Amino acid sequence: MKAYLLGWVVLALSIPQMGQAEGDGPLETPEGPVILKVNGKIAHTNIAQEARFDREMLTALPQHAFETGTPWTDGCSHYSGPLMRTLLKHLGYTGDVVHVTALNGYEAEIPISDFYDYDVILALERNEQQIPIREYGPLWVLYPFSQDEALLSEKMRFRSVWQVMQINVR
């Protein structure tokens, strides 16, 4: 009888956890200006079928930082923001590629495997300052170029999208 009751207790405690991504609950609603929209194969949304983020929501995610030079900027800079894999896990993704769209209309397909092979971030800051639009901000899918020469290939450079406004998980 004790084993039977214990089984029911374990089952009851398990139910709230089912279907949630790594400790994540429902997404909060942005209070500030929306700077990122994510849609597609994601489990957690907050407005219609999208996950919309203001700056505060993105900075609330665990942050990652690295120093790197880029093909578009002079010298090395310190960049920080959430890892792309962390953002996608937070949303309960199920796809294997993301389609990223920039403010200027540029679009790129990025295999999600890149986010596990490299510490790719959604850069929010450069040298501890918000990144202005005229300097590739406010969001930049950024690879740690200085950490691996393979990242300097044309194929990888085309995946580093600046002025990010939307991500579609496919």
PDB file of C-alpha atoms in Angstrom:
ATOM      1  CA  MET A   1       0.000   0.000   0.000  1.00  0.00           C
ATOM      2  CA  LYS A   2       2.852   2.406   0.865  1.00  0.00           C
ATOM      3  CA  ALA A   3       4.522   1.703  -2.473  1.00  0.00           C
ATOM      4  CA  TYR A   4       1.222   2.351  -4.253  1.00  0.00           C
ATOM      5  CA  LEU A   5       0.758   5.714  -2.498  1.00  0.00           C
ATOM      6  CA  LEU A   6       4.387   6.656  -3.067  1.00  0.00           C
ATOM      7  CA  GLY A   7       3.914   5.987  -6.792  1.00  0.00           C
ATOM      8  CA  TRP A   8       0.930   8.351  -6.902  1.00  0.00           C
ATOM      9  CA  VAL A   9       2.874  11.052  -5.034  1.00  0.00           C
ATOM     10  CA  VAL A  10       5.797  10.783  -7.463  1.00  0.00           C
ATOM     11  CA  LEU A  11       3.401  10.942 -10.422  1.00  0.00           C
ATOM     12  CA  ALA A  12       1.585  13.958  -8.999  1.00  0.00           C
ATOM     13  CA  LEU A  13       4.864  15.833  -8.439  1.00  0.00           C
ATOM     14  CA  SER A  14       6.013  15.035 -11.988  1.00  0.00           C
ATOM     15  CA  ILE A  15       3.002  16.389 -13.854  1.00  0.00           C
ATOM     16  CA  PRO A  16       3.757  20.144 -13.514  1.00  0.00           C
ATOM     17  CA  GLN A  17       7.209  19.554 -15.017  1.00  0.00           C
ATOM     18  CA  MET A  18       6.027  17.817 -18.177  1.00  0.00           C
ATOM     19  CA  GLY A  19       6.381  19.776 -21.401  1.00  0.00           C
ATOM     20  CA  GLN A  20       8.460  22.579 -19.946  1.00  0.00           C
ATOM     21  CA  ALA A  21      11.913  23.435 -21.185  1.00  0.00           C
ATOM     22  CA  GLU A  22      14.684  23.300 -18.610  1.00  0.00           C
ATOM     23  CA  GLY A  23      12.868  24.925 -15.697  1.00  0.00           C
ATOM     24  CA  ASP A  24      11.176  27.559 -17.821  1.00  0.00           C
ATOM     25  CA  GLY A  25       7.595  28.571 -17.245  1.00  0.00           C
ATOM     26  CA  PRO A  26       5.382  30.809 -19.334  1.00  0.00           C
ATOM     27  CA  LEU A  27       7.078  33.828 -20.849  1.00  0.00           C
ATOM     28  CA  GLU A  28       6.347  37.183 -19.340  1.00  0.00           C
ATOM     29  CA  THR A  29       4.930  39.933 -21.535  1.00  0.00           C
ATOM     30  CA  PRO A  30       7.370  42.660 -22.586  1.00  0.00           C
ATOM     31  CA  GLU A  31       6.853  45.969 -20.831  1.00  0.00           C
ATOM     32  CA  GLY A  32       9.313  47.975 -22.926  1.00  0.00           C
ATOM     33  CA  PRO A  33       9.747  48.296 -26.676  1.00  0.00           C
ATOM     34  CA  VAL A  34       9.929  44.900 -28.405  1.00  0.00           C
ATOM     35  CA  ILE A  35      13.378  44.410 -29.929  1.00  0.00           C
ATOM     36  CA  LEU A  36      13.121  40.720 -30.875  1.00  0.00           C
ATOM     37  CA  LYS A  37      10.374  38.428 -32.131  1.00  0.00           C
ATOM     38  CA  VAL A  38      10.865  34.656 -32.229  1.00  0.00           C
ATOM     39  CA  ASN A  39       8.353  32.325 -33.854  1.00  0.00           C
ATOM     40  CA  GLY A  40       8.134  28.921 -35.516  1.00  0.00           C
ATOM     41  CA  LYS A  41       8.862  25.666 -33.715  1.00  0.00           C
ATOM     42  CA  ILE A  42       8.849  26.978 -30.144  1.00  0.00           C
ATOM     43  CA  ALA A  43       6.757  25.852 -27.180  1.00  0.00           C
ATOM     44  CA  HIS A  44       6.786  29.050 -25.126  1.00  0.00           C
ATOM     45  CA  THR A  45       5.170  32.204 -26.492  1.00  0.00           C
ATOM     46  CA  ASN A  46       3.737  35.342 -24.944  1.00  0.00           C
ATOM     47  CA  ILE A  47       1.821  37.183 -27.683  1.00  0.00           C
ATOM     48  CA  ALA A  48      -0.122  35.242 -30.323  1.00  0.00           C
ATOM     49  CA  GLN A  49       2.207  32.528 -31.643  1.00  0.00           C
ATOM     50  CA  GLU A  50       5.397  34.501 -30.977  1.00  0.00           C
ATOM     51  CA  ALA A  51       7.864  35.065 -28.195  1.00  0.00           C
ATOM     52  CA  ARG A  52       8.409  38.802 -28.018  1.00  0.00           C
ATOM     53  CA  PHE A  53      11.294  40.247 -26.023  1.00  0.00           C
ATOM     54  CA  ASP A  54      12.162  43.676 -24.753  1.00  0.00           C
ATOM     55  CA  ARG A  55      15.735  44.453 -23.714  1.00  0.00           C
ATOM     56  CA  GLU A  56      15.064  43.722 -20.039  1.00  0.00           C
ATOM     57  CA  MET A  57      13.785  40.225 -20.836  1.00  0.00           C
ATOM     58  CA  LEU A  58      16.899  39.413 -22.883  1.00  0.00           C
ATOM     59  CA  THR A  59      19.253  40.722 -20.185  1.00  0.00           C
ATOM     60  CA  ALA A  60      17.399  38.570 -17.613  1.00  0.00           C
ATOM     61  CA  LEU A  61      18.623  35.433 -19.431  1.00  0.00           C
ATOM     62  CA  PRO A  62      22.040  34.067 -18.390  1.00  0.00           C
ATOM     63  CA  GLN A  63      24.675  36.204 -20.108  1.00  0.00           C
ATOM     64  CA  HIS A  64      27.843  35.023 -21.849  1.00  0.00           C
ATOM     65  CA  ALA A  65      30.766  37.196 -22.935  1.00  0.00           C
ATOM     66  CA  PHE A  66      33.871  36.962 -25.063  1.00  0.00           C
ATOM     67  CA  GLU A  67      36.525  39.136 -26.664  1.00  0.00           C
ATOM     68  CA  THR A  68      36.705  38.959 -30.429  1.00  0.00           C
ATOM     69  CA  GLY A  69      37.543  40.853 -33.539  1.00  0.00           C
ATOM     70  CA  THR A  70      35.094  40.764 -36.418  1.00  0.00           C
ATOM     71  CA  PRO A  71      35.498  41.230 -40.169  1.00  0.00           C
ATOM     72  CA  TRP A  72      33.393  44.435 -39.855  1.00  0.00           C
ATOM     73  CA  THR A  73      34.940  46.196 -36.860  1.00  0.00           C
ATOM     74  CA  ASP A  74      38.428  47.422 -35.924  1.00  0.00           C
ATOM     75  CA  GLY A  75      40.388  45.547 -33.271  1.00  0.00           C
ATOM     76  CA  CYS A  76      38.983  43.299 -30.570  1.00  0.00           C
ATOM     77  CA  SER A  77      35.951  44.198 -28.502  1.00  0.00           C
ATOM     78  CA  HIS A  78      34.171  42.682 -25.513  1.00  0.00           C
ATOM     79  CA  TYR A  79      30.701  41.399 -26.486  1.00  0.00           C
ATOM     80  CA  SER A  80      28.012  40.032 -24.194  1.00  0.00           C
ATOM     81  CA  GLY A  81      24.514  38.606 -24.437  1.00  0.00           C
ATOM     82  CA  PRO A  82      22.703  35.314 -24.034  1.00  0.00           C
ATOM     83  CA  LEU A  83      24.032  32.261 -25.828  1.00  0.00           C
ATOM     84  CA  MET A  84      21.792  31.457 -28.782  1.00  0.00           C
ATOM     85  CA  ARG A  85      21.385  27.891 -27.485  1.00  0.00           C
ATOM     86  CA  THR A  86      20.229  29.284 -24.119  1.00  0.00           C
ATOM     87  CA  LEU A  87      17.645  31.518 -25.790  1.00  0.00           C
ATOM     88  CA  LEU A  88      16.308  28.614 -27.858  1.00  0.00           C
ATOM     89  CA  LYS A  89      16.179  26.243 -24.866  1.00  0.00           C
ATOM     90  CA  HIS A  90      14.299  28.951 -22.949  1.00  0.00           C
ATOM     91  CA  LEU A  91      11.688  28.889 -25.711  1.00  0.00           C
ATOM     92  CA  GLY A  92      11.419  25.085 -25.880  1.00  0.00           C
ATOM     93  CA  TYR A  93      12.547  24.857 -29.506  1.00  0.00           C
ATOM     94  CA  THR A  94      12.145  21.719 -31.629  1.00  0.00           C
ATOM     95  CA  GLY A  95      13.621  22.778 -34.984  1.00  0.00           C
ATOM     96  CA  ASP A  96      17.091  22.282 -36.424  1.00  0.00           C
ATOM     97  CA  VAL A  97      17.626  25.604 -38.216  1.00  0.00           C
ATOM     98  CA  VAL A  98      16.836  29.258 -37.573  1.00  0.00           C
ATOM     99  CA  HIS A  99      15.974  31.849 -40.175  1.00  0.00           C
ATOM    100  CA  VAL A 100      17.223  35.231 -38.944  1.00  0.00           C
ATOM    101  CA  THR A 101      15.939  38.531 -40.368  1.00  0.00           C
ATOM    102  CA  ALA A 102      17.654  41.883 -39.895  1.00  0.00           C
ATOM    103  CA  LEU A 103      16.234  45.406 -39.828  1.00  0.00           C
ATOM    104  CA  ASN A 104      17.796  46.094 -43.244  1.00  0.00           C
ATOM    105  CA  GLY A 105      16.102  43.042 -44.817  1.00  0.00           C
ATOM    106  CA  TYR A 106      19.160  40.763 -44.738  1.00  0.00           C
ATOM    107  CA  GLU A 107      18.246  37.119 -44.035  1.00  0.00           C
ATOM    108  CA  ALA A 108      20.332  34.093 -43.107  1.00  0.00           C
ATOM    109  CA  GLU A 109      19.706  30.424 -42.376  1.00  0.00           C
ATOM    110  CA  ILE A 110      21.763  29.127 -39.443  1.00  0.00           C
ATOM    111  CA  PRO A 111      21.860  25.478 -38.396  1.00  0.00           C
ATOM    112  CA  ILE A 112      21.132  25.200 -34.672  1.00  0.00           C
ATOM    113  CA  SER A 113      24.102  22.825 -34.444  1.00  0.00           C
ATOM    114  CA  ASP A 114      26.320  25.942 -34.807  1.00  0.00           C
ATOM    115  CA  PHE A 115      25.037  27.117 -31.425  1.00  0.00           C
ATOM    116  CA  TYR A 116      26.328  23.916 -29.822  1.00  0.00           C
ATOM    117  CA  ASP A 117      29.580  23.771 -31.802  1.00  0.00           C
ATOM    118  CA  TYR A 118      30.469  27.386 -30.944  1.00  0.00           C
ATOM    119  CA  ASP A 119      29.503  29.824 -28.190  1.00  0.00           C
ATOM    120  CA  VAL A 120      27.388  31.988 -30.504  1.00  0.00           C
ATOM    121  CA  ILE A 121      25.698  34.844 -28.649  1.00  0.00           C
ATOM    122  CA  LEU A 122      22.892  37.246 -29.341  1.00  0.00           C
ATOM    123  CA  ALA A 123      25.077  40.239 -28.554  1.00  0.00           C
ATOM    124  CA  LEU A 124      23.345  42.998 -26.611  1.00  0.00           C
ATOM    125  CA  GLU A 125      26.461  44.925 -25.635  1.00  0.00           C
ATOM    126  CA  ARG A 126      29.836  45.844 -27.050  1.00  0.00           C
ATOM    127  CA  ASN A 127      32.418  47.017 -24.512  1.00  0.00           C
ATOM    128  CA  GLU A 128      29.692  47.147 -21.845  1.00  0.00           C
ATOM    129  CA  GLN A 129      27.533  49.554 -23.881  1.00  0.00           C
ATOM    130  CA  GLN A 130      24.311  48.917 -25.762  1.00  0.00           C
ATOM    131  CA  ILE A 131      25.040  48.466 -29.459  1.00  0.00           C
ATOM    132  CA  PRO A 132      23.479  51.278 -31.517  1.00  0.00           C
ATOM    133  CA  ILE A 133      21.777  50.451 -34.822  1.00  0.00           C
ATOM    134  CA  ARG A 134      24.483  52.308 -36.776  1.00  0.00           C
ATOM    135  CA  GLU A 135      27.083  49.991 -35.176  1.00  0.00           C
ATOM    136  CA  TYR A 136      25.323  46.666 -35.921  1.00  0.00           C
ATOM    137  CA  GLY A 137      22.846  46.687 -33.007  1.00  0.00           C
ATOM    138  CA  PRO A 138      20.721  46.489 -31.101  1.00  0.00           C
ATOM    139  CA  LEU A 139      21.077  42.687 -31.488  1.00  0.00           C
ATOM    140  CA  TRP A 140      23.791  40.770 -33.289  1.00  0.00           C
ATOM    141  CA  VAL A 141      24.082  36.992 -33.816  1.00  0.00           C
ATOM    142  CA  LEU A 142      27.803  36.915 -33.169  1.00  0.00           C
ATOM    143  CA  TYR A 143      30.317  34.094 -33.467  1.00  0.00           C
ATOM    144  CA  PRO A 144      33.554  34.140 -31.437  1.00  0.00           C
ATOM    145  CA  PHE A 145      35.657  34.771 -34.572  1.00  0.00           C
ATOM    146  CA  SER A 146      38.965  35.158 -32.724  1.00  0.00           C
ATOM    147  CA  GLN A 147      38.649  31.729 -31.093  1.00  0.00           C
ATOM    148  CA  ASP A 148      38.617  29.613 -34.271  1.00  0.00           C
ATOM    149  CA  GLU A 149      39.978  30.481 -37.729  1.00  0.00           C
ATOM    150  CA  ALA A 150      37.294  28.262 -39.323  1.00  0.00           C
ATOM    151  CA  LEU A 151      34.746  30.915 -38.298  1.00  0.00           C
ATOM    152  CA  LEU A 152      36.335  33.422 -40.673  1.00  0.00           C
ATOM    153  CA  SER A 153      35.098  31.528 -43.733  1.00  0.00           C
ATOM    154  CA  GLU A 154      32.606  33.258 -46.005  1.00  0.00           C
ATOM    155  CA  LYS A 155      29.911  30.729 -45.083  1.00  0.00           C
ATOM    156  CA  MET A 156      30.247  31.497 -41.362  1.00  0.00           C
ATOM    157  CA  ARG A 157      30.502  35.276 -41.856  1.00  0.00           C
ATOM    158  CA  PHE A 158      27.167  35.241 -43.704  1.00  0.00           C
ATOM    159  CA  ARG A 159      25.570  33.629 -40.640  1.00  0.00           C
ATOM    160  CA  SER A 160      26.621  36.451 -38.329  1.00  0.00           C
ATOM    161  CA  VAL A 161      23.567  38.688 -38.652  1.00  0.00           C
ATOM    162  CA  TRP A 162      23.537  42.183 -37.185  1.00  0.00           C
ATOM    163  CA  GLN A 163      20.504  44.399 -36.546  1.00  0.00           C
ATOM    164  CA  VAL A 164      18.500  41.238 -35.753  1.00  0.00           C
ATOM    165  CA  MET A 165      14.754  41.799 -35.427  1.00  0.00           C
ATOM    166  CA  GLN A 166      13.218  38.337 -35.949  1.00  0.00           C
ATOM    167  CA  ILE A 167      14.139  34.678 -35.599  1.00  0.00           C
ATOM    168  CA  ASN A 168      12.035  31.883 -37.081  1.00  0.00           C
ATOM    169  CA  VAL A 169      12.796  28.388 -35.759  1.00  0.00           C
ATOM    170  CA  ARG A 170      12.293  25.737 -38.456  1.00  0.00           C
TER     171      ARG A 170
END
